[in-house]
Amino acid sequence: MTFGEQNTEKEAHDMLSYSFDQGINILDTAEMYPVPTKKETQGRTDLYIGRWMQSKPRDKVILATKVSGYSERSTYLRDNAEVVRVDAANIKESVEKSLSRLSTDYIDLLQIHWYVPIFGEFSYNSTKWRPSVPFEDQLKAFQELIDEGKVRYIGVSNETSYGVMEFVQAAKLQGLPKIVSIQNSYSLIVRCRFEVDLVEVCHPNNCNVGLLAYSPLGGGVLSGKYLDANSAGAKRSRLNLFPGYMERYNASLAKEATDEYVKLAKKHGLTPVRLALGFVRGRPFTASTIIGATTMDQLKENIDAFTSAPRPLPPQVLDDIEILFKKYKDPAIL
């Protein structure tokens, strides 16, 4: 989601090629990328990926993207729309445009890009309630695209336990495609929202929906680079480049928790990145971990964390993590 904003096309291609050579075969994008979202740059991430994919065997890449949820501000995503919604017309237009930008005939995983209150918010705001598109109608639209061979599987992103259960139940009752994944934020400092109830809902014995964990480093915070606000790395990063963006990770309690996790990593002879990514990777409900990087050095460190960190993390490390978790339960909640 930084390709086209923080990263040039050459940088994007270099990082994609390096990742591919290291065995990474899943790419996750969205029609609204790069971030922060704006009409002038919308779709650049897809274009960069699409041009890179032209030189790669399509069947070796698992391509995931997202159709945007309700928005009154992002109407530029559609040709003629007063509001963006997840209805049949919007879904079909989104997919057609994504296929064109990505230079492909099909999408392996199409996810619904919801905007439920998880970005640092805690309470449900009833004033924001609005009529929704029935779950069955959404699934029927996806079924048509699957039948046409344009989409293989479907999933959700930024979703709640209620949404997962309703999608799975609607699919079961009406013989419609079932969601196979949920892409939600999950890290050492963002745990409760998934672990409290989604983990039970998504369990293989229940809805059987795998977690694609995004922001496993808390937007880079858990690398420890923001602890020194004056460092060159911090100044060039998202939290400082885009005022207000990911504000939840700048909260004082989140910084305090991060400092403690950095100390914990050093105590056990690990880098902060190895600790954070090793924790997410080792969770029994994690199907895949989505990493992001804006430099080649960051990318190499992230990939190295998966190949060189203990797997799973030693019991003593996990015990120490739980001690901190009891003190800092989701410190990124505002």
Short mmCIF file of C-alpha atoms in Angstrom, two decimals:
data_model
loop_
_atom_site.label_atom_id
_atom_site.label_comp_id
_atom_site.label_asym_id
_atom_site.label_seq_id
_atom_site.Cartn_x
_atom_site.Cartn_y
_atom_site.Cartn_z
CA MET A 1 0.00 0.00 0.00
CA THR A 2 3.04 2.27 -0.12
CA PHE A 3 3.70 1.59 -3.80
CA GLY A 4 2.83 4.76 -5.67
CA GLU A 5 3.09 7.06 -2.66
CA GLN A 6 6.25 6.34 -0.68
CA ASN A 7 7.75 4.02 -3.27
CA THR A 8 8.55 4.52 -6.94
CA GLU A 9 7.70 1.86 -9.49
CA LYS A 10 11.34 0.76 -9.72
CA GLU A 11 11.55 0.36 -5.95
CA ALA A 12 8.31 -1.60 -5.99
CA HIS A 13 9.55 -3.91 -8.73
CA ASP A 14 12.88 -4.46 -6.98
CA MET A 15 11.14 -5.41 -3.73
CA LEU A 16 8.61 -7.64 -5.50
CA SER A 17 11.37 -9.47 -7.38
CA TYR A 18 13.44 -9.97 -4.25
CA SER A 19 10.41 -11.29 -2.37
CA PHE A 20 9.51 -13.64 -5.22
CA ASP A 21 13.07 -14.97 -5.32
CA GLN A 22 12.90 -15.64 -1.58
CA GLY A 23 9.79 -17.80 -2.01
CA ILE A 24 7.07 -15.28 -1.19
CA ASN A 25 4.16 -15.99 -3.50
CA ILE A 26 1.23 -14.00 -2.06
CA LEU A 27 0.69 -10.34 -2.95
CA ASP A 28 -2.00 -8.31 -1.25
CA THR A 29 -3.29 -5.07 -2.71
CA ALA A 30 -6.55 -3.09 -2.89
CA GLU A 31 -8.32 -0.85 -5.36
CA MET A 32 -7.98 2.09 -2.96
CA TYR A 33 -4.17 1.82 -2.59
CA PRO A 34 -1.79 3.55 -2.12
CA VAL A 35 -2.44 5.22 1.20
CA PRO A 36 -3.31 7.80 2.21
CA THR A 37 -6.09 7.42 -0.32
CA LYS A 38 -6.70 10.17 -2.85
CA LYS A 39 -8.02 10.48 -6.36
CA GLU A 40 -4.67 11.50 -7.87
CA THR A 41 -2.83 8.32 -6.85
CA GLN A 42 -5.63 5.73 -6.58
CA GLY A 43 -4.75 2.53 -8.42
CA ARG A 44 -1.00 3.11 -8.69
CA THR A 45 -0.22 0.17 -6.43
CA ASP A 46 -2.15 -2.13 -8.74
CA LEU A 47 -0.46 -0.70 -11.83
CA TYR A 48 3.01 -1.25 -10.39
CA ILE A 49 2.15 -4.83 -9.45
CA GLY A 50 0.46 -5.47 -12.78
CA ARG A 51 3.45 -4.38 -14.82
CA TRP A 52 5.75 -6.48 -12.64
CA MET A 53 3.53 -9.54 -13.02
CA GLN A 54 3.74 -9.42 -16.81
CA SER A 55 7.21 -10.99 -16.55
CA LYS A 56 6.23 -13.66 -14.02
CA PRO A 57 4.33 -16.95 -14.44
CA ARG A 58 0.79 -16.13 -13.32
CA ASP A 59 0.18 -19.51 -11.70
CA LYS A 60 3.13 -18.95 -9.35
CA VAL A 61 1.59 -15.85 -7.77
CA ILE A 62 -1.41 -15.80 -5.43
CA LEU A 63 -2.95 -12.40 -6.00
CA ALA A 64 -5.26 -10.91 -3.40
CA THR A 65 -7.07 -7.61 -3.71
CA LYS A 66 -10.06 -5.83 -2.16
CA VAL A 67 -13.29 -4.18 -3.19
CA SER A 68 -13.95 -1.07 -1.13
CA GLY A 69 -16.77 -0.90 1.37
CA TYR A 70 -19.18 1.96 2.02
CA SER A 71 -17.72 5.39 1.30
CA GLU A 72 -19.16 8.78 0.49
CA ARG A 73 -15.72 10.27 -0.11
CA SER A 74 -14.19 7.71 -2.48
CA THR A 75 -16.72 8.01 -5.30
CA TYR A 76 -13.80 8.47 -7.71
CA LEU A 77 -13.42 4.68 -7.51
CA ARG A 78 -16.50 4.33 -9.72
CA ASP A 79 -17.48 5.89 -13.04
CA ASN A 80 -20.88 7.09 -11.89
CA ALA A 81 -21.70 6.75 -8.23
CA GLU A 82 -22.91 9.01 -5.45
CA VAL A 83 -21.67 6.50 -2.88
CA VAL A 84 -19.46 3.41 -2.98
CA ARG A 85 -21.17 0.29 -1.68
CA VAL A 86 -20.65 -3.47 -1.76
CA ASP A 87 -23.54 -4.23 -4.06
CA ALA A 88 -23.53 -6.17 -7.32
CA ALA A 89 -22.86 -3.19 -9.58
CA ASN A 90 -20.02 -1.85 -7.44
CA ILE A 91 -18.42 -5.26 -7.00
CA LYS A 92 -18.44 -5.99 -10.72
CA GLU A 93 -17.05 -2.58 -11.68
CA SER A 94 -14.36 -2.87 -9.02
CA VAL A 95 -13.25 -6.29 -10.24
CA GLU A 96 -13.16 -5.30 -13.91
CA LYS A 97 -10.99 -2.27 -13.14
CA SER A 98 -8.73 -4.28 -10.83
CA LEU A 99 -8.20 -6.95 -13.48
CA SER A 100 -7.22 -4.28 -15.99
CA ARG A 101 -4.76 -2.52 -13.68
CA LEU A 102 -3.26 -5.80 -12.49
CA SER A 103 -2.85 -7.15 -16.04
CA THR A 104 -4.48 -10.45 -15.17
CA ASP A 105 -7.55 -12.49 -16.11
CA TYR A 106 -8.44 -13.56 -12.58
CA ILE A 107 -8.08 -12.67 -8.92
CA ASP A 108 -7.14 -15.46 -6.54
CA LEU A 109 -8.66 -13.87 -3.43
CA LEU A 110 -11.15 -11.02 -3.51
CA GLN A 111 -11.77 -9.43 -0.12
CA ILE A 112 -14.44 -7.02 1.07
CA HIS A 113 -12.71 -3.94 2.44
CA TRP A 114 -15.02 -3.01 5.31
CA TYR A 115 -14.53 -0.07 7.65
CA VAL A 116 -15.72 -1.32 11.00
CA PRO A 117 -14.53 0.52 14.15
CA ILE A 118 -11.16 -1.16 14.64
CA PHE A 119 -8.65 1.56 13.79
CA GLY A 120 -8.05 2.53 17.38
CA GLU A 121 -11.75 3.03 18.15
CA PHE A 122 -13.40 0.98 20.85
CA SER A 123 -17.08 1.85 21.23
CA TYR A 124 -19.85 1.24 18.72
CA ASN A 125 -21.17 4.56 17.42
CA SER A 126 -24.90 4.18 16.73
CA THR A 127 -25.03 7.55 14.93
CA LYS A 128 -23.05 6.01 12.08
CA TRP A 129 -25.59 3.29 11.42
CA ARG A 130 -26.79 3.01 7.81
CA PRO A 131 -28.77 0.51 5.75
CA SER A 132 -26.53 -2.28 4.49
CA VAL A 133 -26.47 -4.54 1.47
CA PRO A 134 -27.79 -8.00 2.49
CA PHE A 135 -25.07 -10.61 2.91
CA GLU A 136 -26.85 -12.88 0.42
CA ASP A 137 -26.82 -10.18 -2.26
CA GLN A 138 -23.09 -9.67 -1.86
CA LEU A 139 -22.40 -13.39 -2.07
CA LYS A 140 -24.58 -13.74 -5.17
CA ALA A 141 -22.51 -11.06 -6.90
CA PHE A 142 -19.32 -12.91 -5.98
CA GLN A 143 -20.83 -16.16 -7.25
CA GLU A 144 -21.33 -14.64 -10.68
CA LEU A 145 -17.70 -13.54 -10.82
CA ILE A 146 -16.53 -16.96 -9.69
CA ASP A 147 -18.69 -18.60 -12.35
CA GLU A 148 -17.11 -16.28 -14.93
CA GLY A 149 -13.63 -17.36 -13.81
CA LYS A 150 -12.65 -13.85 -12.73
CA VAL A 151 -12.43 -14.63 -9.02
CA ARG A 152 -11.37 -17.86 -7.32
CA TYR A 153 -11.99 -17.31 -3.61
CA ILE A 154 -13.48 -14.61 -1.41
CA GLY A 155 -12.66 -13.20 2.00
CA VAL A 156 -13.25 -10.22 4.28
CA SER A 157 -11.03 -7.51 5.73
CA ASN A 158 -11.49 -5.41 8.87
CA GLU A 159 -14.48 -7.54 9.81
CA THR A 160 -16.24 -8.46 13.04
CA SER A 161 -17.36 -11.81 14.42
CA TYR A 162 -20.95 -10.92 13.49
CA GLY A 163 -19.99 -10.32 9.88
CA VAL A 164 -17.99 -13.53 9.59
CA MET A 165 -20.82 -15.60 11.05
CA GLU A 166 -23.47 -14.02 8.84
CA PHE A 167 -21.42 -14.52 5.68
CA VAL A 168 -20.72 -18.16 6.53
CA GLN A 169 -24.34 -18.86 7.46
CA ALA A 170 -25.73 -17.19 4.33
CA ALA A 171 -23.35 -19.23 2.16
CA LYS A 172 -24.34 -22.44 3.91
CA LEU A 173 -28.07 -21.87 3.68
CA GLN A 174 -28.15 -20.73 0.05
CA GLY A 175 -25.30 -22.71 -1.47
CA LEU A 176 -23.25 -19.59 -2.15
CA PRO A 177 -19.45 -19.17 -2.01
CA LYS A 178 -18.00 -19.21 1.51
CA ILE A 179 -15.44 -16.71 2.75
CA VAL A 180 -12.11 -18.44 3.37
CA SER A 181 -10.12 -15.69 5.07
CA ILE A 182 -10.26 -12.59 7.24
CA GLN A 183 -7.62 -9.89 6.96
CA ASN A 184 -7.50 -8.00 10.24
CA SER A 185 -4.85 -6.12 12.16
CA TYR A 186 -3.02 -8.36 14.61
CA SER A 187 0.21 -7.79 16.51
CA LEU A 188 1.74 -7.66 19.97
CA ILE A 189 -0.10 -4.41 20.60
CA VAL A 190 -3.35 -5.26 18.78
CA ARG A 191 -4.60 -8.60 20.08
CA CYS A 192 -7.91 -8.41 21.92
CA ARG A 193 -10.21 -7.75 19.00
CA PHE A 194 -9.24 -11.04 17.39
CA GLU A 195 -8.50 -13.15 20.44
CA VAL A 196 -11.63 -12.30 22.44
CA ASP A 197 -14.17 -13.83 20.05
CA LEU A 198 -13.03 -13.90 16.43
CA VAL A 199 -10.56 -16.68 17.22
CA GLU A 200 -13.46 -18.92 18.29
CA VAL A 201 -15.62 -17.93 15.34
CA CYS A 202 -12.82 -18.53 12.82
CA HIS A 203 -11.65 -21.81 14.36
CA PRO A 204 -11.45 -24.75 11.89
CA ASN A 205 -14.19 -26.57 13.85
CA ASN A 206 -16.52 -23.61 13.48
CA CYS A 207 -16.45 -21.18 10.53
CA ASN A 208 -12.96 -22.27 9.38
CA VAL A 209 -11.77 -18.82 8.27
CA GLY A 210 -8.01 -18.21 8.31
CA LEU A 211 -6.47 -15.01 9.63
CA LEU A 212 -4.32 -12.99 7.23
CA ALA A 213 -2.66 -10.79 9.84
CA TYR A 214 -1.80 -7.31 8.65
CA SER A 215 0.31 -4.70 10.46
CA PRO A 216 2.16 -7.40 12.45
CA LEU A 217 4.70 -4.68 13.29
CA GLY A 218 2.01 -2.15 14.16
CA GLY A 219 2.78 -0.04 11.10
CA GLY A 220 6.49 -0.36 11.86
CA VAL A 221 6.14 0.77 15.47
CA LEU A 222 7.21 -2.59 16.94
CA SER A 223 10.54 -2.37 15.12
CA GLY A 224 11.39 0.26 17.72
CA LYS A 225 12.29 2.89 15.14
CA TYR A 226 9.82 5.46 16.50
CA LEU A 227 11.22 5.36 20.03
CA ASP A 228 13.79 7.88 18.83
CA ALA A 229 11.57 10.47 17.17
CA ASN A 230 14.57 12.30 15.74
CA SER A 231 16.09 9.32 13.95
CA ALA A 232 16.31 9.42 10.16
CA GLY A 233 14.25 6.24 9.88
CA ALA A 234 11.43 7.67 11.94
CA LYS A 235 11.30 10.96 10.03
CA ARG A 236 10.89 9.14 6.69
CA SER A 237 8.16 6.81 7.94
CA ARG A 238 4.40 6.83 7.67
CA LEU A 239 3.56 8.06 11.14
CA ASN A 240 5.51 11.26 10.52
CA LEU A 241 4.99 11.69 6.79
CA PHE A 242 1.21 11.66 7.08
CA PRO A 243 -0.04 13.64 10.12
CA GLY A 244 -2.95 11.89 11.81
CA TYR A 245 -2.37 8.62 9.96
CA MET A 246 -2.14 5.62 12.30
CA GLU A 247 -2.46 8.01 15.21
CA ARG A 248 -3.36 5.14 17.51
CA TYR A 249 0.21 3.86 17.42
CA ASN A 250 1.52 7.23 18.56
CA ALA A 251 -0.51 7.16 21.78
CA SER A 252 1.62 7.31 24.90
CA LEU A 253 0.53 3.90 26.20
CA ALA A 254 1.33 2.27 22.83
CA LYS A 255 4.82 3.80 22.93
CA GLU A 256 5.29 2.58 26.49
CA ALA A 257 4.23 -0.94 25.54
CA THR A 258 6.50 -0.90 22.48
CA ASP A 259 9.46 0.11 24.63
CA GLU A 260 8.78 -2.86 26.91
CA TYR A 261 8.55 -5.29 23.99
CA VAL A 262 11.81 -3.97 22.57
CA LYS A 263 13.49 -4.59 25.94
CA LEU A 264 11.97 -8.07 26.05
CA ALA A 265 13.40 -8.88 22.63
CA LYS A 266 16.88 -7.79 23.68
CA LYS A 267 16.58 -9.82 26.89
CA HIS A 268 16.11 -12.97 24.81
CA GLY A 269 18.71 -12.17 22.16
CA LEU A 270 16.16 -11.28 19.49
CA THR A 271 15.67 -8.19 17.40
CA PRO A 272 12.33 -6.40 17.96
CA VAL A 273 11.28 -7.42 14.43
CA ARG A 274 12.04 -11.09 15.04
CA LEU A 275 10.06 -11.01 18.25
CA ALA A 276 7.03 -9.28 16.75
CA LEU A 277 6.86 -11.28 13.52
CA GLY A 278 7.77 -14.52 15.26
CA PHE A 279 4.88 -14.06 17.66
CA VAL A 280 2.28 -13.47 14.93
CA ARG A 281 3.63 -16.25 12.73
CA GLY A 282 3.47 -18.73 15.59
CA ARG A 283 -0.16 -18.19 16.51
CA PRO A 284 -2.23 -21.31 15.69
CA PHE A 285 -4.92 -19.24 13.94
CA THR A 286 -2.55 -17.31 11.63
CA ALA A 287 -2.88 -18.51 8.04
CA SER A 288 -0.43 -15.95 6.66
CA THR A 289 1.35 -12.82 7.83
CA ILE A 290 1.24 -9.73 5.62
CA ILE A 291 4.45 -7.75 5.82
CA GLY A 292 5.00 -4.30 4.38
CA ALA A 293 8.23 -2.45 3.68
CA THR A 294 9.28 0.82 2.11
CA THR A 295 12.98 -0.01 1.80
CA MET A 296 14.90 -3.07 0.70
CA ASP A 297 16.65 -3.22 4.07
CA GLN A 298 13.30 -3.38 5.86
CA LEU A 299 12.08 -6.07 3.49
CA LYS A 300 15.18 -8.19 4.02
CA GLU A 301 14.91 -7.85 7.79
CA ASN A 302 11.25 -8.88 7.68
CA ILE A 303 11.87 -11.92 5.53
CA ASP A 304 14.90 -12.87 7.61
CA ALA A 305 12.72 -12.81 10.72
CA PHE A 306 10.67 -15.67 9.30
CA THR A 307 13.66 -17.79 8.35
CA SER A 308 16.02 -17.23 11.28
CA ALA A 309 13.87 -16.58 14.35
CA PRO A 310 13.07 -19.61 16.56
CA ARG A 311 9.91 -21.37 15.44
CA PRO A 312 7.90 -21.36 17.54
CA LEU A 313 9.23 -18.78 19.95
CA PRO A 314 10.64 -20.46 23.09
CA PRO A 315 8.20 -20.94 26.00
CA GLN A 316 10.08 -18.47 28.18
CA VAL A 317 9.70 -15.76 25.52
CA LEU A 318 6.00 -16.47 25.18
CA ASP A 319 5.58 -16.39 28.96
CA ASP A 320 7.23 -12.97 29.12
CA ILE A 321 4.98 -11.74 26.30
CA GLU A 322 1.91 -12.79 28.27
CA ILE A 323 3.15 -10.93 31.34
CA LEU A 324 3.38 -7.74 29.28
CA PHE A 325 0.05 -8.44 27.63
CA LYS A 326 -1.66 -8.50 31.02
CA LYS A 327 -0.31 -5.01 31.63
CA TYR A 328 -0.83 -3.61 28.11
CA LYS A 329 -4.06 -5.00 26.67
CA ASP A 330 -4.40 -3.40 23.23
CA PRO A 331 -2.61 -0.14 24.05
CA ALA A 332 -3.35 1.15 20.54
CA ILE A 333 -7.01 1.68 21.44
CA LEU A 334 -7.65 5.42 21.74
#
